[in-house]
mmCIF file of C-alpha atoms and ligand atoms in Angstrom:
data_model
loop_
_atom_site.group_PDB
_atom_site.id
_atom_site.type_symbol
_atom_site.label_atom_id
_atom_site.label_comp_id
_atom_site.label_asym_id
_atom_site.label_seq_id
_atom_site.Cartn_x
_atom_site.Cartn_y
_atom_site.Cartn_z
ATOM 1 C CA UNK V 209 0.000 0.000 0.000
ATOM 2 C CA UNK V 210 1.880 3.424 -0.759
ATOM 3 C CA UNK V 211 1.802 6.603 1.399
ATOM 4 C CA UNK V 212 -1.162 9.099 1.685
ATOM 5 C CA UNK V 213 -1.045 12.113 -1.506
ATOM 6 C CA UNK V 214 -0.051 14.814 -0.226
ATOM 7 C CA UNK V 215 -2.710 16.889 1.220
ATOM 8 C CA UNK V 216 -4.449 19.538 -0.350
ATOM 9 C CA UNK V 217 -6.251 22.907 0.801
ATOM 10 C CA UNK V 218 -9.830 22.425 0.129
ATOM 11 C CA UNK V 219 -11.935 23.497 3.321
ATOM 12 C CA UNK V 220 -11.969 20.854 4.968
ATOM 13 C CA UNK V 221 -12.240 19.820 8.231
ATOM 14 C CA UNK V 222 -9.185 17.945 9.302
ATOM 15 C CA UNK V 223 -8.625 15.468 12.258
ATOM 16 C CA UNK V 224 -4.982 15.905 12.042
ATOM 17 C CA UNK V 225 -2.749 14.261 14.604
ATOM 18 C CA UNK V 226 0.613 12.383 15.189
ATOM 19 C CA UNK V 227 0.028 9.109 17.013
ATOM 20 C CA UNK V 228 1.703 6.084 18.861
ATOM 21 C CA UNK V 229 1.013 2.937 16.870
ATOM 22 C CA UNK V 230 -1.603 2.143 20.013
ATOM 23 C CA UNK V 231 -3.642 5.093 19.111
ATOM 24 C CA UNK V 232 -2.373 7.904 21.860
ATOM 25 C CA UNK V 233 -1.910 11.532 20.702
ATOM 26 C CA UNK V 234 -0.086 12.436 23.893
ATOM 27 C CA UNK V 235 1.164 10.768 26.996
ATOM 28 C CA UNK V 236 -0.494 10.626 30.090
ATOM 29 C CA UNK V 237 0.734 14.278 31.257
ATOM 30 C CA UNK V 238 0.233 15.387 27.920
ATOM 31 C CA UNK V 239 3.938 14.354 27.181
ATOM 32 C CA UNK V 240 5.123 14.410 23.529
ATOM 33 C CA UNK V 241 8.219 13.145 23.804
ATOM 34 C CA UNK V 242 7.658 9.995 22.086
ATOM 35 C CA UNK V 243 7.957 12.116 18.770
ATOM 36 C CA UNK V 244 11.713 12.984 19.092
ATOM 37 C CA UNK V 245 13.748 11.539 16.309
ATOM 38 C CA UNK V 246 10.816 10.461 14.485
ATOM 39 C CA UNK V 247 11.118 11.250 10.609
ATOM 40 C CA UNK V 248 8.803 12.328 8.049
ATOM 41 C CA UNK V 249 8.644 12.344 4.090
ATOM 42 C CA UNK V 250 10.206 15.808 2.202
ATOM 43 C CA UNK V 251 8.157 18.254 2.546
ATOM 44 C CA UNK V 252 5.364 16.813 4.681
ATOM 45 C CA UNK V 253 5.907 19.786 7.108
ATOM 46 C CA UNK V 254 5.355 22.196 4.249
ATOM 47 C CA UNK V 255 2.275 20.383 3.302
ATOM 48 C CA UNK V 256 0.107 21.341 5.956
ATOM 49 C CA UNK V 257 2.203 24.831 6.553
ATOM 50 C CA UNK V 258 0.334 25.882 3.163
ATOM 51 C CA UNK V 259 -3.101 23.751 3.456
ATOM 52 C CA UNK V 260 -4.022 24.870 6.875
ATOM 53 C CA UNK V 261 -6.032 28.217 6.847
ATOM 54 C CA UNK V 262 -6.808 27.824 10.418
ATOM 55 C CA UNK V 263 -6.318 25.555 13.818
ATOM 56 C CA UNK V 264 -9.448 24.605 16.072
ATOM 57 C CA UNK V 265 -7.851 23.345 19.390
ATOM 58 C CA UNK V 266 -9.083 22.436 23.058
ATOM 59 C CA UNK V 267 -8.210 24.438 26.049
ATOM 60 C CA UNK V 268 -6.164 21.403 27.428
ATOM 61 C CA UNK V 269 -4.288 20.907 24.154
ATOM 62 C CA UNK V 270 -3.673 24.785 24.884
ATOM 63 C CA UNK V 271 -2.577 25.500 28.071
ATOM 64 C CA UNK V 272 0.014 22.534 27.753
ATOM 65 C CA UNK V 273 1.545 24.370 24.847
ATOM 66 C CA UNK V 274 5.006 25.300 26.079
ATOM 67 C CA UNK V 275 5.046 29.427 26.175
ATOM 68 C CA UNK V 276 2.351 29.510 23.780
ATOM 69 C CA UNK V 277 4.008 27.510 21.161
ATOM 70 C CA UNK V 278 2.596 27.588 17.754
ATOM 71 C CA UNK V 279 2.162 24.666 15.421
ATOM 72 C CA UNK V 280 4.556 23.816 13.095
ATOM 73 C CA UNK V 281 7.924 25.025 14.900
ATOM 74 C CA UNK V 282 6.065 28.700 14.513
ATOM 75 C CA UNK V 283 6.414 28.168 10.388
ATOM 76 C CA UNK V 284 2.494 28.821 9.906
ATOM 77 C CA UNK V 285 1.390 31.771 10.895
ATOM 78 C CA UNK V 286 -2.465 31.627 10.882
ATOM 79 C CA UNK V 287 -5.665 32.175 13.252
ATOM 80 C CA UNK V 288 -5.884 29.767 15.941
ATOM 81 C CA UNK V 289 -9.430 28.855 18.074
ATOM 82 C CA UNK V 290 -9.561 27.341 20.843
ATOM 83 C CA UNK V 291 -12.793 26.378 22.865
ATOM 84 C CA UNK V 292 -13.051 26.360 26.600
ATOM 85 C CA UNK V 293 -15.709 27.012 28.800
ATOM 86 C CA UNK V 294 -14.042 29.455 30.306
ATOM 87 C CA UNK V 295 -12.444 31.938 28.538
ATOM 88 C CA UNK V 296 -12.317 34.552 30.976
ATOM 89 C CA UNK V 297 -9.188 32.566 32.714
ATOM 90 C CA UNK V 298 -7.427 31.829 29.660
ATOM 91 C CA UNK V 299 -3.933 33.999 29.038
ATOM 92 C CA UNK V 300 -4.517 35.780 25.906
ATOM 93 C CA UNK V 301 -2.230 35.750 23.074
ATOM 94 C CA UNK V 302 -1.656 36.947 19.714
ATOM 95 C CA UNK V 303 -3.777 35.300 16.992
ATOM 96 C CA UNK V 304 -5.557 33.375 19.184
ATOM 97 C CA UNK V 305 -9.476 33.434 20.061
ATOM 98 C CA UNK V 306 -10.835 31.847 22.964
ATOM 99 C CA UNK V 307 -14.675 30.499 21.962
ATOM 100 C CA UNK V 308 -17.135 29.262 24.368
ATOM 101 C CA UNK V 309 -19.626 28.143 21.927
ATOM 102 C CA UNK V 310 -20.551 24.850 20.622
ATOM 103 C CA UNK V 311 -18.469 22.556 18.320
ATOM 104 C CA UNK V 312 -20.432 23.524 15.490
ATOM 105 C CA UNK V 313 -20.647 27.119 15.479
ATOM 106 C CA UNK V 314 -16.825 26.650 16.316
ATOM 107 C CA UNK V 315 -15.981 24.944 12.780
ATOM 108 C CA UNK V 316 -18.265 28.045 11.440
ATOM 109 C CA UNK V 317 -16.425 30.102 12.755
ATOM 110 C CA UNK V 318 -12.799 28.130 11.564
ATOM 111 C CA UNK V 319 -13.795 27.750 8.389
ATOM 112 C CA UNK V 320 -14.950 31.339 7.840
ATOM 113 C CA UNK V 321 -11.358 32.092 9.308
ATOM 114 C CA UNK V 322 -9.536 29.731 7.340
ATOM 115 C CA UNK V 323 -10.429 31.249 4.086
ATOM 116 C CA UNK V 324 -10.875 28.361 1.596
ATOM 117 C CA UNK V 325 -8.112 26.430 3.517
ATOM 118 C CA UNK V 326 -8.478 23.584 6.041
ATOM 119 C CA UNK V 327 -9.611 23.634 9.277
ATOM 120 C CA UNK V 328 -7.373 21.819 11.619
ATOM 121 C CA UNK V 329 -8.596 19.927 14.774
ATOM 122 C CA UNK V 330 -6.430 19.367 16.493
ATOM 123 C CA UNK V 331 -8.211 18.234 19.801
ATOM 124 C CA UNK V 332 -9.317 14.602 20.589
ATOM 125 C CA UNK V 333 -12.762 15.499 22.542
ATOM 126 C CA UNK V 334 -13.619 18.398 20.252
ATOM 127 C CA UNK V 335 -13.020 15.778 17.071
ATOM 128 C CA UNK V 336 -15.262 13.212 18.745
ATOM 129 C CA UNK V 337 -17.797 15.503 19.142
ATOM 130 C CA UNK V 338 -17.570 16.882 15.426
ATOM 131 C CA UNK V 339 -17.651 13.109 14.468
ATOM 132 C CA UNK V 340 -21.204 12.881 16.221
ATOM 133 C CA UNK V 341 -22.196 16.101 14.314
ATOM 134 C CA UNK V 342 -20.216 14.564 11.120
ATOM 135 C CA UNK V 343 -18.750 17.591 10.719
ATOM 136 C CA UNK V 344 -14.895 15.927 10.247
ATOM 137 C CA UNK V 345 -14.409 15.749 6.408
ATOM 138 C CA UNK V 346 -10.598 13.670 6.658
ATOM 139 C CA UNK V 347 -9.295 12.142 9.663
ATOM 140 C CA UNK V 348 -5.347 12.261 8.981
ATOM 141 C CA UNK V 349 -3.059 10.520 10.972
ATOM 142 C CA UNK V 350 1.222 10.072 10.721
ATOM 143 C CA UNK V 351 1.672 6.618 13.064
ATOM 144 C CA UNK V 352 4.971 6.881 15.030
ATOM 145 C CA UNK V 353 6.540 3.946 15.719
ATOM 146 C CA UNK V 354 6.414 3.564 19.259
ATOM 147 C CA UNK V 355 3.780 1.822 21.569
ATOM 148 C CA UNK V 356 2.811 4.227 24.206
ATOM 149 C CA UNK V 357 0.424 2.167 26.620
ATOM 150 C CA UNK V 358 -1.372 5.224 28.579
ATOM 151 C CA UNK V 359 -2.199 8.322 27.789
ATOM 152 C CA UNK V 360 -4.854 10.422 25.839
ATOM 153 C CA UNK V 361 -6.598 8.450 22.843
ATOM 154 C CA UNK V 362 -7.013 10.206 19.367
ATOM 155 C CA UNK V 363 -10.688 8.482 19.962
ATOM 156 C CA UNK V 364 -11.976 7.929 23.450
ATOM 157 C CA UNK V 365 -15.984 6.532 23.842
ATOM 158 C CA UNK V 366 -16.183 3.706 26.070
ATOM 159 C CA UNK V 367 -19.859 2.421 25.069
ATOM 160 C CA UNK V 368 -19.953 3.893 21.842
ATOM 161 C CA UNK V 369 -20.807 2.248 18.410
ATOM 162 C CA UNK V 370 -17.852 1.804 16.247
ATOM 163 C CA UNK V 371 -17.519 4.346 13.695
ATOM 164 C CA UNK V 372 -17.006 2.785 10.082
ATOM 165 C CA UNK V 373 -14.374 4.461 7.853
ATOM 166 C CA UNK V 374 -13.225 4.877 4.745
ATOM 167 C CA UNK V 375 -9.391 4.915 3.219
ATOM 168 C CA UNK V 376 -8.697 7.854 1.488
ATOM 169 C CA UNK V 377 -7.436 7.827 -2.090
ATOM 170 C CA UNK V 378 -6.805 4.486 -4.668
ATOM 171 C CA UNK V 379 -7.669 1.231 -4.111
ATOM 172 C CA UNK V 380 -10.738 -0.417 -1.984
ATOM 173 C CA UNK V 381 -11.739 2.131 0.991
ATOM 174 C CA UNK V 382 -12.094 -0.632 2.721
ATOM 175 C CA UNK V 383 -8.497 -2.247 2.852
ATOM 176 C CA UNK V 384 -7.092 -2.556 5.824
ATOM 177 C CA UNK V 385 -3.595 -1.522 6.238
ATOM 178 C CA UNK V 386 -0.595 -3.710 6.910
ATOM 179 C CA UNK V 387 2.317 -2.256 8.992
ATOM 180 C CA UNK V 388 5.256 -5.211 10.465
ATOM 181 C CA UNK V 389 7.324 -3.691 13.185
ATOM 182 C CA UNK V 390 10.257 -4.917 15.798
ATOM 183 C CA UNK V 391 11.095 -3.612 19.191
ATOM 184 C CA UNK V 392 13.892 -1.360 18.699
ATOM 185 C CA UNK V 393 17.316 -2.488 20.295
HETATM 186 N N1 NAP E 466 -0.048 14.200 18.612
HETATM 187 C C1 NAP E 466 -0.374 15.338 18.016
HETATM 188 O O1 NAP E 466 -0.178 15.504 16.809
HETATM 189 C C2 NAP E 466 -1.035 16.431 18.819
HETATM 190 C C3 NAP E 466 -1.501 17.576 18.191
HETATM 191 C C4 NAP E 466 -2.155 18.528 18.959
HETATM 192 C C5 NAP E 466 -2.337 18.334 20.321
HETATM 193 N N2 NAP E 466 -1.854 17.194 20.890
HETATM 194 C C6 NAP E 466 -2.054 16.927 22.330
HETATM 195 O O2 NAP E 466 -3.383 16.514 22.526
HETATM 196 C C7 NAP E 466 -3.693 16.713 23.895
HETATM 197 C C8 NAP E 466 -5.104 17.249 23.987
HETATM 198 O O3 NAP E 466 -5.459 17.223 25.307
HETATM 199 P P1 NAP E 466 -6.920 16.799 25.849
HETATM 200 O O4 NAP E 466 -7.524 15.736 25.036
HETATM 201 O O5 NAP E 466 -6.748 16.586 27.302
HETATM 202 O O6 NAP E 466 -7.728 18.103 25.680
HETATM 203 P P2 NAP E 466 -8.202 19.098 24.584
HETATM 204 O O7 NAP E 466 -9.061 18.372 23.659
HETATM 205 O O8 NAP E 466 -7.061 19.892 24.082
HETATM 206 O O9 NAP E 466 -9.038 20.070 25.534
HETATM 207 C C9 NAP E 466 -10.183 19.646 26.223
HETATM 208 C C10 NAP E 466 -10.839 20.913 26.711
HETATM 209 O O10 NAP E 466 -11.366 21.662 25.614
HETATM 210 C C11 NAP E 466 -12.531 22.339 26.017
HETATM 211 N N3 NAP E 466 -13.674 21.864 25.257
HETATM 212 C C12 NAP E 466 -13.815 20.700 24.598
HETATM 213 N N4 NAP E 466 -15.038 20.656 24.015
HETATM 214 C C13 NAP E 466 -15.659 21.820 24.340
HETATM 215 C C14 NAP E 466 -16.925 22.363 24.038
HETATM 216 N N5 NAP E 466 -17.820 21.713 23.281
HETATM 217 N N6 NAP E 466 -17.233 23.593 24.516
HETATM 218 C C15 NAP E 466 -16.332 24.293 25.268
HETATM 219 N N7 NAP E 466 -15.113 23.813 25.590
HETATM 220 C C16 NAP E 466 -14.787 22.600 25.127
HETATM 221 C C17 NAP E 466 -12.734 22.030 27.503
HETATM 222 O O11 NAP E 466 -12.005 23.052 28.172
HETATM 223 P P3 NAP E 466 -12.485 23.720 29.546
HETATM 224 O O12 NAP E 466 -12.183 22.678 30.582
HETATM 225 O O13 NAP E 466 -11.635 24.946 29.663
HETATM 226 O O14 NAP E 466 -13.932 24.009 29.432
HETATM 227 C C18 NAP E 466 -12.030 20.692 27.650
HETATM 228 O O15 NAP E 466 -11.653 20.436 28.972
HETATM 229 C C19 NAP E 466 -2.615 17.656 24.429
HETATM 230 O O16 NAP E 466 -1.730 16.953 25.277
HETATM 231 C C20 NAP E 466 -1.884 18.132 23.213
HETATM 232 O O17 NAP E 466 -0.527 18.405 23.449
HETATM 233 C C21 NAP E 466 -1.242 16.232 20.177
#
């Protein structure tokens, strides 16, 4: 099976995320250093640098940003939401709104921003519920090698119903993919 195409600016609604091979975004305190030394194909960076029009984040995902980091190493420079039920606590900074408003009217207001762009989520609980509202166009995920065992899931709903998906681009949507891996020495 080859890699994904590289991924284009269309409006869309994007569940975007780097994850462990067992399906954890970050590590239990929100660590990401799982991801050091990890490598990427040419110019996947500069991909999403040019696609993204805007970023639609939680408060958690937020306030665990070190010095108010911005996404991509500070390369894109572009509005960023994030939604909390609180704003009034939240330590403002540049290009950032704080929302307290519901998922939806958040991607409204994203997509308005994003100009023609994507939309980037890049929260797990605010993706969840835009997969309810089926509001998340792409769900696009870069699988690091490394099993993480605890920590927060790109998809957590104990009790839920499985939610059916299809592969992007050629072939049979429904293929599964076949990764082979050893423990690293
Ligand atoms: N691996 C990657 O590529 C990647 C990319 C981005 C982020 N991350 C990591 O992902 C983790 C995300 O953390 P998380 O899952 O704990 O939290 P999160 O999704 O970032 O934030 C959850 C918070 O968002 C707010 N929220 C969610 N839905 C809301 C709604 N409908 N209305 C109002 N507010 C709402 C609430 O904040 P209030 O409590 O303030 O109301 C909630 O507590 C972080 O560790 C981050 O570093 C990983």
């Amino acid at each position: 099976m080859s890699d994904t195409a590289p991924q284009t600016a269309d409006g869309k609604v994007l569940w975007h995320f780097a994850m462990s091979l067992d399906g954890f975004v970050a590590g239990p305190d929100h660590e990401m250093d799982w991801m050091t030394g990890v490598s990427v194909r040419p110019g996947l960076h500069e991909e999403y640098v040019t696609t993204t029009g805007a970023i639609l984040g939680g408060r958690n995902g937020w306030d665990q940003a070190i010095d108010g980091g911005r996404p991509y190493g500070g390369a894109w420079q572009g509005p960023i939401f994030v939604l909390t039920h609180h704003p009034e606590d939240a330590t403002p900074a540049a290009g950032v709104t704080f929302l307290n408003c519901g998922p939806a009217e958040a991607v409204r207001i994203g997509l308005a921003a994003a100009g023609g762009k994507n939309l980037e989520v890049f929260s797990p609980a605010i993706g969840r519920q835009l997969l309810e509202l089926r509001l998340i166009d792409e769900i696009d995920l870069h699988i690091v090698p490394v099993l993480l065992g605890d920590g927060i899931r790109l998809y957590d709903n104990p009790g839920g119903e499985p939610v059916r998906l299809h592969r992007v681009g050629d072939g049979d949507p429904m293929a599964a993919v076949n990764v082979r891996y050893r423990p690293a020495t």
